[in-house]
CSV table of C-alpha atoms in Angstrom, one decimal:
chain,number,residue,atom,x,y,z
A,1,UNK,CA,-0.7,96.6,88.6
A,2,UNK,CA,-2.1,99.5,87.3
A,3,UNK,CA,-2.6,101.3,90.8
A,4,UNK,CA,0.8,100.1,91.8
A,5,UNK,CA,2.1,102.0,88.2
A,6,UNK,CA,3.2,98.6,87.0
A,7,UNK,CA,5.9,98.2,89.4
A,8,UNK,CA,4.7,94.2,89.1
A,9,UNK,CA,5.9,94.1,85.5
A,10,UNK,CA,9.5,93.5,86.6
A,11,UNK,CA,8.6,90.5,88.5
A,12,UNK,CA,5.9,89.4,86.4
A,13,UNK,CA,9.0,89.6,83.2
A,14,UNK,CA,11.5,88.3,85.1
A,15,UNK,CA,9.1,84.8,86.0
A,16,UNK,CA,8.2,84.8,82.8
A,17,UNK,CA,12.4,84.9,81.5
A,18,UNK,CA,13.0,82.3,84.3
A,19,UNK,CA,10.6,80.5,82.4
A,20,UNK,CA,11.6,81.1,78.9
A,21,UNK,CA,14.9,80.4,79.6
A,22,UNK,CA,14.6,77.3,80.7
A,23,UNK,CA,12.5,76.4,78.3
A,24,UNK,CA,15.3,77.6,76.0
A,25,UNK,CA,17.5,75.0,77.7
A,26,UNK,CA,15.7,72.2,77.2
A,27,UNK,CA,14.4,72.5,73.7
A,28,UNK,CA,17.5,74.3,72.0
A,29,UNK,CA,20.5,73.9,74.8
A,30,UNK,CA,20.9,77.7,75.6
A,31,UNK,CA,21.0,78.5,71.6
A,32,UNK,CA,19.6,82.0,72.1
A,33,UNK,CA,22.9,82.6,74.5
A,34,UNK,CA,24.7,82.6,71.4
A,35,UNK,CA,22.6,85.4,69.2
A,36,UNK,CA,24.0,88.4,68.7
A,37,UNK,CA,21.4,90.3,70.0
A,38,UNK,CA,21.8,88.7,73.1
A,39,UNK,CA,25.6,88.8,73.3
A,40,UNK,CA,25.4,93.0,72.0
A,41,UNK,CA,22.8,93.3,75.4
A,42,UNK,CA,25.1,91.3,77.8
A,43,UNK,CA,28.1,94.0,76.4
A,44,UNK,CA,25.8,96.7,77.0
A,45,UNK,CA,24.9,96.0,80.4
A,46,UNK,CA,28.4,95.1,81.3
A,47,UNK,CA,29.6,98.1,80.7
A,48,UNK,CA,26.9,100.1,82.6
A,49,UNK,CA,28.5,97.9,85.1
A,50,UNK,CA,32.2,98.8,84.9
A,51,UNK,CA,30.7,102.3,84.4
A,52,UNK,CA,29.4,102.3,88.0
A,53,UNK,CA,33.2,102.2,89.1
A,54,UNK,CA,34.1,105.9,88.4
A,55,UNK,CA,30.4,107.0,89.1
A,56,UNK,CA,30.1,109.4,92.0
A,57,UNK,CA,26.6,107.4,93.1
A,58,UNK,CA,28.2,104.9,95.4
A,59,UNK,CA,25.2,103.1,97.4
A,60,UNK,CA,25.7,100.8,100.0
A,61,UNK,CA,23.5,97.9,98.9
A,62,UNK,CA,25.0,94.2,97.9
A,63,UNK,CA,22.4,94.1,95.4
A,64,UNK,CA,23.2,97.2,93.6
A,65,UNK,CA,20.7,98.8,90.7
A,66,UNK,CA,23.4,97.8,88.0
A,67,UNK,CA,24.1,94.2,89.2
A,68,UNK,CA,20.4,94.4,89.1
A,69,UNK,CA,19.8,95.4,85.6
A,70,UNK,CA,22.1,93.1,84.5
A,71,UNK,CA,20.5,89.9,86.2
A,72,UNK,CA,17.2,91.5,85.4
A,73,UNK,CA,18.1,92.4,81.6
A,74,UNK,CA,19.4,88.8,80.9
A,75,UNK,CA,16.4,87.4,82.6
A,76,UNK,CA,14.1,89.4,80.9
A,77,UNK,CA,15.4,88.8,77.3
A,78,UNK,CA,14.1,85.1,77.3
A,79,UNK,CA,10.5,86.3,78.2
A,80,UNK,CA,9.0,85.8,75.0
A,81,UNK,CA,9.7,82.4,74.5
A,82,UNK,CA,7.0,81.5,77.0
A,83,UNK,CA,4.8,82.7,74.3
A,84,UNK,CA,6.5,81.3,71.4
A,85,UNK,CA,5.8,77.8,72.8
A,86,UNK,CA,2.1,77.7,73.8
A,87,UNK,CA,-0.2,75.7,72.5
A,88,UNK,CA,-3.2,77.2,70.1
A,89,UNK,CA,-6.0,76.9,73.0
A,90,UNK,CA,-3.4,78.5,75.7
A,91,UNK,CA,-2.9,81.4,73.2
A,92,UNK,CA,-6.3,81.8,72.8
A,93,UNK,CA,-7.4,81.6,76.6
A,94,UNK,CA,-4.5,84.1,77.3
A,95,UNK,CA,-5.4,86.3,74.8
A,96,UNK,CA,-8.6,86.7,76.3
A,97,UNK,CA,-7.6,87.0,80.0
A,98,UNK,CA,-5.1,89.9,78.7
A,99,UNK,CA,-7.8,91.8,77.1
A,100,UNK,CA,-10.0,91.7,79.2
A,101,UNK,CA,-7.7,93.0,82.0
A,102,UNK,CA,-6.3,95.9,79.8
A,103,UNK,CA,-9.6,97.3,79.4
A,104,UNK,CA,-11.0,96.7,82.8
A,105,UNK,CA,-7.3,98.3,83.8
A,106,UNK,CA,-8.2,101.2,81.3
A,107,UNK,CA,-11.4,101.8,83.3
A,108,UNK,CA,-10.2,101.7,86.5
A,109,UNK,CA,-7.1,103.9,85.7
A,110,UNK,CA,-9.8,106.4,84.3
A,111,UNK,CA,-12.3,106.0,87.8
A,112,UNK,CA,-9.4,106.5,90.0
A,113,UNK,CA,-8.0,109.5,88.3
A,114,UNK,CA,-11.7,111.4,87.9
A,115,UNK,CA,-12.6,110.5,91.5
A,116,UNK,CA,-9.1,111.6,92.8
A,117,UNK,CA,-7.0,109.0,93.4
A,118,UNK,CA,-9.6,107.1,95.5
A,119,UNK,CA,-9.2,104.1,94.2
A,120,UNK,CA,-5.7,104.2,95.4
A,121,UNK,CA,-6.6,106.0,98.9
A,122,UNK,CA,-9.0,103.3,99.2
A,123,UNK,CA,-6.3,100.2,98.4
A,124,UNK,CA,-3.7,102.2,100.2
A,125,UNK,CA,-5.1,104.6,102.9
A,126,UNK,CA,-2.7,107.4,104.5
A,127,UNK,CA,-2.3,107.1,108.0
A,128,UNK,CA,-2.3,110.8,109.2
A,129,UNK,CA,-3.2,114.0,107.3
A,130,UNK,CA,0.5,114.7,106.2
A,131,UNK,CA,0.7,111.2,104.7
A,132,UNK,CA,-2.2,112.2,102.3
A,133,UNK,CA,0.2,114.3,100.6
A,134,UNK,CA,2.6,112.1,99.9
A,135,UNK,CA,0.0,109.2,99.3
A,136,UNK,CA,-1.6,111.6,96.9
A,137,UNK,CA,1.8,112.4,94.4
A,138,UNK,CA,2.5,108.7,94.6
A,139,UNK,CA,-0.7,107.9,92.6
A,140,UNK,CA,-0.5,110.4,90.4
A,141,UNK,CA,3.2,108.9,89.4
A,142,UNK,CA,2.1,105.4,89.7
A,143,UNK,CA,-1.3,106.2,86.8
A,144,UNK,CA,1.4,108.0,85.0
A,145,UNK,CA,2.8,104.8,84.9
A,146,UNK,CA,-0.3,102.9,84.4
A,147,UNK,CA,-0.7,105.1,81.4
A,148,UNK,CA,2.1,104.7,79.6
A,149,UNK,CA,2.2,100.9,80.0
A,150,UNK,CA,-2.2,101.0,78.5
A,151,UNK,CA,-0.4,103.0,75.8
A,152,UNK,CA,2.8,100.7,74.9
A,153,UNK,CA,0.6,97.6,75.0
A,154,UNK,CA,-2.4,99.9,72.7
A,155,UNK,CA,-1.5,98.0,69.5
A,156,UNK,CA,-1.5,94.4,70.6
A,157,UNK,CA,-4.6,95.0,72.4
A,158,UNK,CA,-5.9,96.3,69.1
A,159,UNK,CA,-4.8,94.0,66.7
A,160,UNK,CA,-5.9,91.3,69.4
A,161,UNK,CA,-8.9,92.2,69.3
A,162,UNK,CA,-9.0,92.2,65.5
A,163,UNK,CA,-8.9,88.1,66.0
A,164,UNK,CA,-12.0,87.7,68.1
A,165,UNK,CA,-14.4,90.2,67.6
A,166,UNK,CA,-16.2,91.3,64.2
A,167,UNK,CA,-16.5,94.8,66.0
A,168,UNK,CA,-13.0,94.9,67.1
A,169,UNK,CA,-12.2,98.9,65.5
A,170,UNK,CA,-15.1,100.0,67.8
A,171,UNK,CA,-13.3,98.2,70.9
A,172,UNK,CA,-10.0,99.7,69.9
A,173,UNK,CA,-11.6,103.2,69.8
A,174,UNK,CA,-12.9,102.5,72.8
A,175,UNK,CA,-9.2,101.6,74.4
A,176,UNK,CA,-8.0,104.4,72.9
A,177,UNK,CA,-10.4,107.0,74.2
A,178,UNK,CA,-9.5,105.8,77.9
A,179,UNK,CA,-6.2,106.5,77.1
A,180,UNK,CA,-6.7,109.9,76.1
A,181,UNK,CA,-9.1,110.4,78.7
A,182,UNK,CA,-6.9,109.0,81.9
A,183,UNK,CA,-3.9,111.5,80.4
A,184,UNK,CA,-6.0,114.6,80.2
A,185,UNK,CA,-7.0,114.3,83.3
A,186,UNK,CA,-4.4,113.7,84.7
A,187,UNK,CA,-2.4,116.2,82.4
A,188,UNK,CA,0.4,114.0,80.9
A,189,UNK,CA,0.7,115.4,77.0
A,190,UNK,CA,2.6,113.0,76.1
A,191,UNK,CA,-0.1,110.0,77.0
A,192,UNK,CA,-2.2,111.9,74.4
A,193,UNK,CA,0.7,112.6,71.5
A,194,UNK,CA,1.7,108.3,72.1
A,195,UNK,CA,-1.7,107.6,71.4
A,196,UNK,CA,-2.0,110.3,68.3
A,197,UNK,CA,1.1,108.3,67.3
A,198,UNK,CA,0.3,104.5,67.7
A,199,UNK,CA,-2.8,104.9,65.7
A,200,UNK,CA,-1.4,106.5,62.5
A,201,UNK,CA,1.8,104.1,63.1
A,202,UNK,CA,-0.5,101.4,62.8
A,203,UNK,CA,-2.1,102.5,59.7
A,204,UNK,CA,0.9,103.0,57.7
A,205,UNK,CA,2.2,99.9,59.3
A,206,UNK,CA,-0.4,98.2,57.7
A,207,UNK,CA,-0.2,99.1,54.4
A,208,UNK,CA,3.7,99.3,54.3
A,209,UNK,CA,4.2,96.4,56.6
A,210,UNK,CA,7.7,95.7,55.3
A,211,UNK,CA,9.1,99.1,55.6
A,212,UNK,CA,7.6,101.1,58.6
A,213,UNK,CA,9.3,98.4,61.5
A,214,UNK,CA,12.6,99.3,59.9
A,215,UNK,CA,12.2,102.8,59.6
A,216,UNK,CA,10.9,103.3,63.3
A,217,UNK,CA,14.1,100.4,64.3
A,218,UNK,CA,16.5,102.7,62.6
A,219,UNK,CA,15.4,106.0,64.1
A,220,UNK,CA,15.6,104.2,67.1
A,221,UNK,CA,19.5,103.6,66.8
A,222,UNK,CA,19.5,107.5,65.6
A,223,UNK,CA,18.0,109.0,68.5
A,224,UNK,CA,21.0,107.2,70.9
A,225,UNK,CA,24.1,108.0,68.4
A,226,UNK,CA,22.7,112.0,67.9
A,227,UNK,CA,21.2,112.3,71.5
A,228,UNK,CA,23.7,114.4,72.6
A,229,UNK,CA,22.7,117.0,69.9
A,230,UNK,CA,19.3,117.3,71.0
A,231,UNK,CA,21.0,118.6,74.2
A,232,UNK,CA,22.9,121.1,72.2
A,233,UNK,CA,20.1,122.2,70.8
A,234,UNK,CA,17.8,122.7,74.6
A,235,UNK,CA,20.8,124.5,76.1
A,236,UNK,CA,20.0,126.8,73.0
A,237,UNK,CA,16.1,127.1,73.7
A,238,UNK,CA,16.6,127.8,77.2
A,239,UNK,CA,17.7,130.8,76.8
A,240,UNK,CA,14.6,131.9,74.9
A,241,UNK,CA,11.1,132.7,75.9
A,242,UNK,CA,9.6,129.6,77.5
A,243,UNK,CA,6.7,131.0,78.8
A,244,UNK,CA,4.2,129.7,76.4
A,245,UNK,CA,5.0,125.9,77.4
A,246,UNK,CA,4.4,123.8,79.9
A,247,UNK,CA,6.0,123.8,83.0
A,248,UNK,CA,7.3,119.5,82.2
A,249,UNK,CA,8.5,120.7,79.0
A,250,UNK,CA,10.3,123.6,80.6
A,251,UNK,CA,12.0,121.1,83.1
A,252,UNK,CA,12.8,118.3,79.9
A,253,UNK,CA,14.9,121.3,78.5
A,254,UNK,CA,16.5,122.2,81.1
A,255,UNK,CA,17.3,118.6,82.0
A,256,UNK,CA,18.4,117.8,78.4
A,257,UNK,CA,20.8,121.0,78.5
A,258,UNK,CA,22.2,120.5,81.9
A,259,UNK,CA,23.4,117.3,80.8
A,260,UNK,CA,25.1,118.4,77.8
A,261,UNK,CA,27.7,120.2,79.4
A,262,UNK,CA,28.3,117.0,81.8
A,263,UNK,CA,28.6,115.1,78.0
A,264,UNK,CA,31.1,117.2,76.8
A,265,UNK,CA,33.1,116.9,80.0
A,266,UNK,CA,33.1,113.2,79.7
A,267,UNK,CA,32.3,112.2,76.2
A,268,UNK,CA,34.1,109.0,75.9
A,269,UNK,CA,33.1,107.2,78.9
A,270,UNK,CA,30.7,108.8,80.6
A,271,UNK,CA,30.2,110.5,84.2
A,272,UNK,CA,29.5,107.3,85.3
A,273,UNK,CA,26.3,104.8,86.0
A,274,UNK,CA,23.5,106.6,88.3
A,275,UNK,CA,25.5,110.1,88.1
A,276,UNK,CA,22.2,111.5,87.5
A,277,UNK,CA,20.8,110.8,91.2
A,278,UNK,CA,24.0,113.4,92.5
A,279,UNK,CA,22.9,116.3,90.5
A,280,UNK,CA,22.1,118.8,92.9
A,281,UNK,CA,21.8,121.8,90.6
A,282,UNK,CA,18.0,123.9,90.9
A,283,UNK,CA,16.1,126.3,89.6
A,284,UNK,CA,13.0,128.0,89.7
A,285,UNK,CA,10.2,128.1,87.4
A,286,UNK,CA,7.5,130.4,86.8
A,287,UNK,CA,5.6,129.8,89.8
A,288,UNK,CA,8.6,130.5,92.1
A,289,UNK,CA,9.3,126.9,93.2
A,290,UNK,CA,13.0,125.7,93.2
A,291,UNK,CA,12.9,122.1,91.8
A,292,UNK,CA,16.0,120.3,91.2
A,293,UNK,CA,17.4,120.4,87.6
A,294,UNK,CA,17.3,116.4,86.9
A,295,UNK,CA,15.3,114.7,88.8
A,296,UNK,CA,16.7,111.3,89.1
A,297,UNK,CA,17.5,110.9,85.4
A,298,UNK,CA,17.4,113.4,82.2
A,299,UNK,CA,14.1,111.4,80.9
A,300,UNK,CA,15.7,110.9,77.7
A,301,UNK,CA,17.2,107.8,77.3
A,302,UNK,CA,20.2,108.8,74.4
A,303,UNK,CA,20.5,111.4,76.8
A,304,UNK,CA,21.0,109.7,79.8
A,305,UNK,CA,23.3,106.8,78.3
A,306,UNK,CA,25.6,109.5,77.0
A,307,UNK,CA,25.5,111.0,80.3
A,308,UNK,CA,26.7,108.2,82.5
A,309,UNK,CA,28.0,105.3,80.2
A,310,UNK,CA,29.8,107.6,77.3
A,311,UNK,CA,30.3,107.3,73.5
A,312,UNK,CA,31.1,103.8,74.6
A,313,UNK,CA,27.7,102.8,76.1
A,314,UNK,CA,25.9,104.8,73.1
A,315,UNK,CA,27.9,102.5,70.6
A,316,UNK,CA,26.9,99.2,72.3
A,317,UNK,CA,23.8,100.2,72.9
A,318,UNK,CA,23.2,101.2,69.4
A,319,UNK,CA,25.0,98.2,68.5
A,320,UNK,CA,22.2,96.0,70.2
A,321,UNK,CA,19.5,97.8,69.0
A,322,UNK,CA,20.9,97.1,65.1
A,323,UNK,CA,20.9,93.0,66.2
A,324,UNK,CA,16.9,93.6,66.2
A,325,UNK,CA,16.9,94.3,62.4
A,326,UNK,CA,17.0,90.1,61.0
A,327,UNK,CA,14.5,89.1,64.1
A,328,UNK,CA,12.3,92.0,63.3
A,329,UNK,CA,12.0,91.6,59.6
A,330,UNK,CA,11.3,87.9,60.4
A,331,UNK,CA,8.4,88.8,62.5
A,332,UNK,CA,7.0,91.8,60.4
A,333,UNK,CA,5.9,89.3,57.3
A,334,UNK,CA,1.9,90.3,57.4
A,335,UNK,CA,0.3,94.1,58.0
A,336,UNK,CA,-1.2,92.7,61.1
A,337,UNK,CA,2.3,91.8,62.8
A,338,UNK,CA,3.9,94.6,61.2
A,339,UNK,CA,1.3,97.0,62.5
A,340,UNK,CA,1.3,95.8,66.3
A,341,UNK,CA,5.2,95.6,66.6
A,342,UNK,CA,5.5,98.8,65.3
A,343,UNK,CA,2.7,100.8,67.2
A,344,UNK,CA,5.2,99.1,70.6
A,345,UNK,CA,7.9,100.4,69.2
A,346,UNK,CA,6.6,103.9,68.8
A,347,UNK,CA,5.3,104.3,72.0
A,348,UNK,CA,8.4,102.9,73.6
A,349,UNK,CA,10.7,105.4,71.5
A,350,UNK,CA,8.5,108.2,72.2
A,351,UNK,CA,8.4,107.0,76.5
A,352,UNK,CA,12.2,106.2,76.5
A,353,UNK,CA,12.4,109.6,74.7
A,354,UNK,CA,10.7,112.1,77.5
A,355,UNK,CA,9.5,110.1,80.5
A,356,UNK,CA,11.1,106.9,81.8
A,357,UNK,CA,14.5,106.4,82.6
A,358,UNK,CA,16.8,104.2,80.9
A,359,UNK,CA,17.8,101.8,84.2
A,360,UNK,CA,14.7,101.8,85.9
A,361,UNK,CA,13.5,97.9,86.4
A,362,UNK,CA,9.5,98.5,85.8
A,363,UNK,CA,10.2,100.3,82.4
A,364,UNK,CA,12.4,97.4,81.1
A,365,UNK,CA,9.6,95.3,82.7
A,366,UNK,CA,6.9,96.7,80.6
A,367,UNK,CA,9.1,96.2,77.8
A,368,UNK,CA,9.6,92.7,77.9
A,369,UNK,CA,5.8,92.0,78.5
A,370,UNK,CA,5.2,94.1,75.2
A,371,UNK,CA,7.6,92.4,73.1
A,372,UNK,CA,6.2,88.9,74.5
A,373,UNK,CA,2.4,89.9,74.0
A,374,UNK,CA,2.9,90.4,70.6
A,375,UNK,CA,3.9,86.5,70.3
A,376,UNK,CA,0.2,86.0,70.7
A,377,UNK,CA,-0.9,87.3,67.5
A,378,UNK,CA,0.9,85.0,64.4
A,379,UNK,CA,-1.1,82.2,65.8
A,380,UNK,CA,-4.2,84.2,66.2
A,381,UNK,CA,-3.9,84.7,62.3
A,382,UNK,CA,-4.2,81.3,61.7
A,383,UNK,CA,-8.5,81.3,61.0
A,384,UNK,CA,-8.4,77.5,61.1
A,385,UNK,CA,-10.0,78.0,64.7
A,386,UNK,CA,-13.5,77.6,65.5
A,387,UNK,CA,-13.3,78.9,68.9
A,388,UNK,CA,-13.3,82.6,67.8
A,389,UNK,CA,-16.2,84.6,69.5
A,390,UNK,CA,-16.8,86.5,66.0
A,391,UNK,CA,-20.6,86.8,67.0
A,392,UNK,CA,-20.0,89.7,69.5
């Protein structure tokens, strides 16, 4: 999964939501149907839908990305019951099988970026000489990826830890570092500022266990409703001096400030659902290259559901987002809980913020798998178990 950049998280989330939601049928007859988280999601994704109608992306697939993400993202939100419902021996076998494959996938992420990618040439080896180049910017995306998936699932694996080993901070520090090592090398800044972040998340998390959830939940909602400012704002810093940052943040900018002027042209509703992929606008950076303006999406996910679904998608989806607030307090009732869910959320704000894009099936994917893992850890609290490996 890691080689692949976690393109198997979609599948793997949407088994476990086929799962989950049958499970949800049996034991409560489709109750979670009628949250209103789930309703506010379902709204959401509906009108991505009907925003697909006016978009000037028209593909020619049956099975287009928005009916897609709307299967996918009903699917998906019944993935954590699976974990709600296992037993206390099937929590703790899982829990080790997942950390032991999140560290084994931290090392090989780290051995296949420091030997060049030959890991991946070895799993996946080019055909001709001209294949190696494309071969060779596919595994650099895909660890990209891989990184920010080790980084989103950082605090679970921490706190997880936490309940089976007496020397669980050295374990985590030893997670950590992979992290930070796999995104120097591999030159992604923001692999390095998510993992700056989880960890002093976590630690106020801790000691303000009630508060910090909220606080990161509500800036969450803020950074959809006032996206469209921070576009304002890069169509302002590109004309400055940008030659003293890096060449992704240059591109972000740009991005961010093309799309505001698409905004203001269609504030209400939106250009439409994929009207990023038509964007054929370029320009050339320091090194003379001529890359397009947005590639694929704005990577900025306020951004981008301004962009193509409107004021209207940035209500609803803001709208979901604030159904989160009664199941998250629920959750976040010790520092332990508190800390992991809020060291996901982080990392997915600061992702969905520069990197992924808003539609894309692995990123929702990895989220789903996140939110599910932390299901693992209430029970994992319990010390009536004997099974703990405390020893190491």
């Amino acid at each position: 999964m890691s080689i692949a950049g976690g393109l198997a998280l979609a599948p793997l989330a949407f088994i476990l939501g086929l799962a989950g939601l049958s499970l949800d049928v049996k034991s409560a007859g489709l109750k979670a149907i009628k949250t209103p988280s789930f309703l506010m999601l379902m709204l959401f994704l509906l009108w991505v839908c009907v925003a697909s109608i006016w978009s000037p992306y028209q593909p020619d697939d049956v099975l287009t990305n928005y009916i897609k993400l709307l299967i996918m993202g009903a699917v998906f939100y019944f993935s954590p019951t699976v974990f709600k419902q296992f037993s206390d021996q099937d929590v703790l076998n899982i829990t080790r099988i997942f950390l032991a494959a999140m560290i084994i996938g931290a090392l090989v992420v780290v051995i296949d970026i420091w030997t060049h990618f030959k890991v991946t040439l070895f799993f996946h080896p080019p055909k001709t000489l001209s294949d190696l180049g494309y071969r060779l910017r596919d595994a650099e995306l895909n660890l990209s990826h891989a990184i920010a998936i080790l980084v989103l699932l950082s605090a679970p694996v921490s706190f997880l830890l936490k309940s089976q080993f007496r020397n669980w901070k050295l374990l985590s520090a030893f997670f950590f570092m992979l992290i930070t090592v796999a995104a120097v090398l591999i030159d992604l800044a923001i692999g390095v500022l998510c993992v700056a972040a989880v960890t002093m998340t976590m630690i106020f998390a801790f000691k303000f266990y009630r508060r910090v959830p909220l606080v990161i939940l509500s800036f969450s909602v803020l950074t959809i409703l006032f996206a469209p400012f921070l576009a304002f704002v890069s169509t302002q810093l590109i004309e400055t001096d940008l030659g003293n940052i890096p060449a992704s943040w240059e591109h972000r900018l740009r991005m961010w400030g093309y799309c505001w002027s698409v905004i203001t042209e269609n504030p209400i509703i939106g250009d439409g659902f994929d009207a990023a992929r038509t964007y054929t606008a370029k320009w050339t950076t320091k090194e003379g290259i001529d890359l397009t303006i947005v590639s694929l999406h704005p990577h900025n996910a306020g951004i981008q559901i301004w962009t193509e679904t409107g004021f209207v998608g940035a209500l609803l989806a803001s709208a979901f987002i604030t159904t989160l607030f009664v199941p998250l307090k629920a959750y976040s009732t010790t520092p332990e809980r508190s800390a992991t869910v809020s060291g996901v959320m982080v990392a997915g704000l600061l992702l969905s913020s520069t990197t992924s894009g808003s539609w894309q099936s692995w990123w929702w994917g990895a989220l789903a798998v996140s939110v599910s893992i932390i299901y693992l850890l209430p029970r994992l609290d319990i010390t009536k178990t004997k099974l703990k490996v405390n020893s190491v």
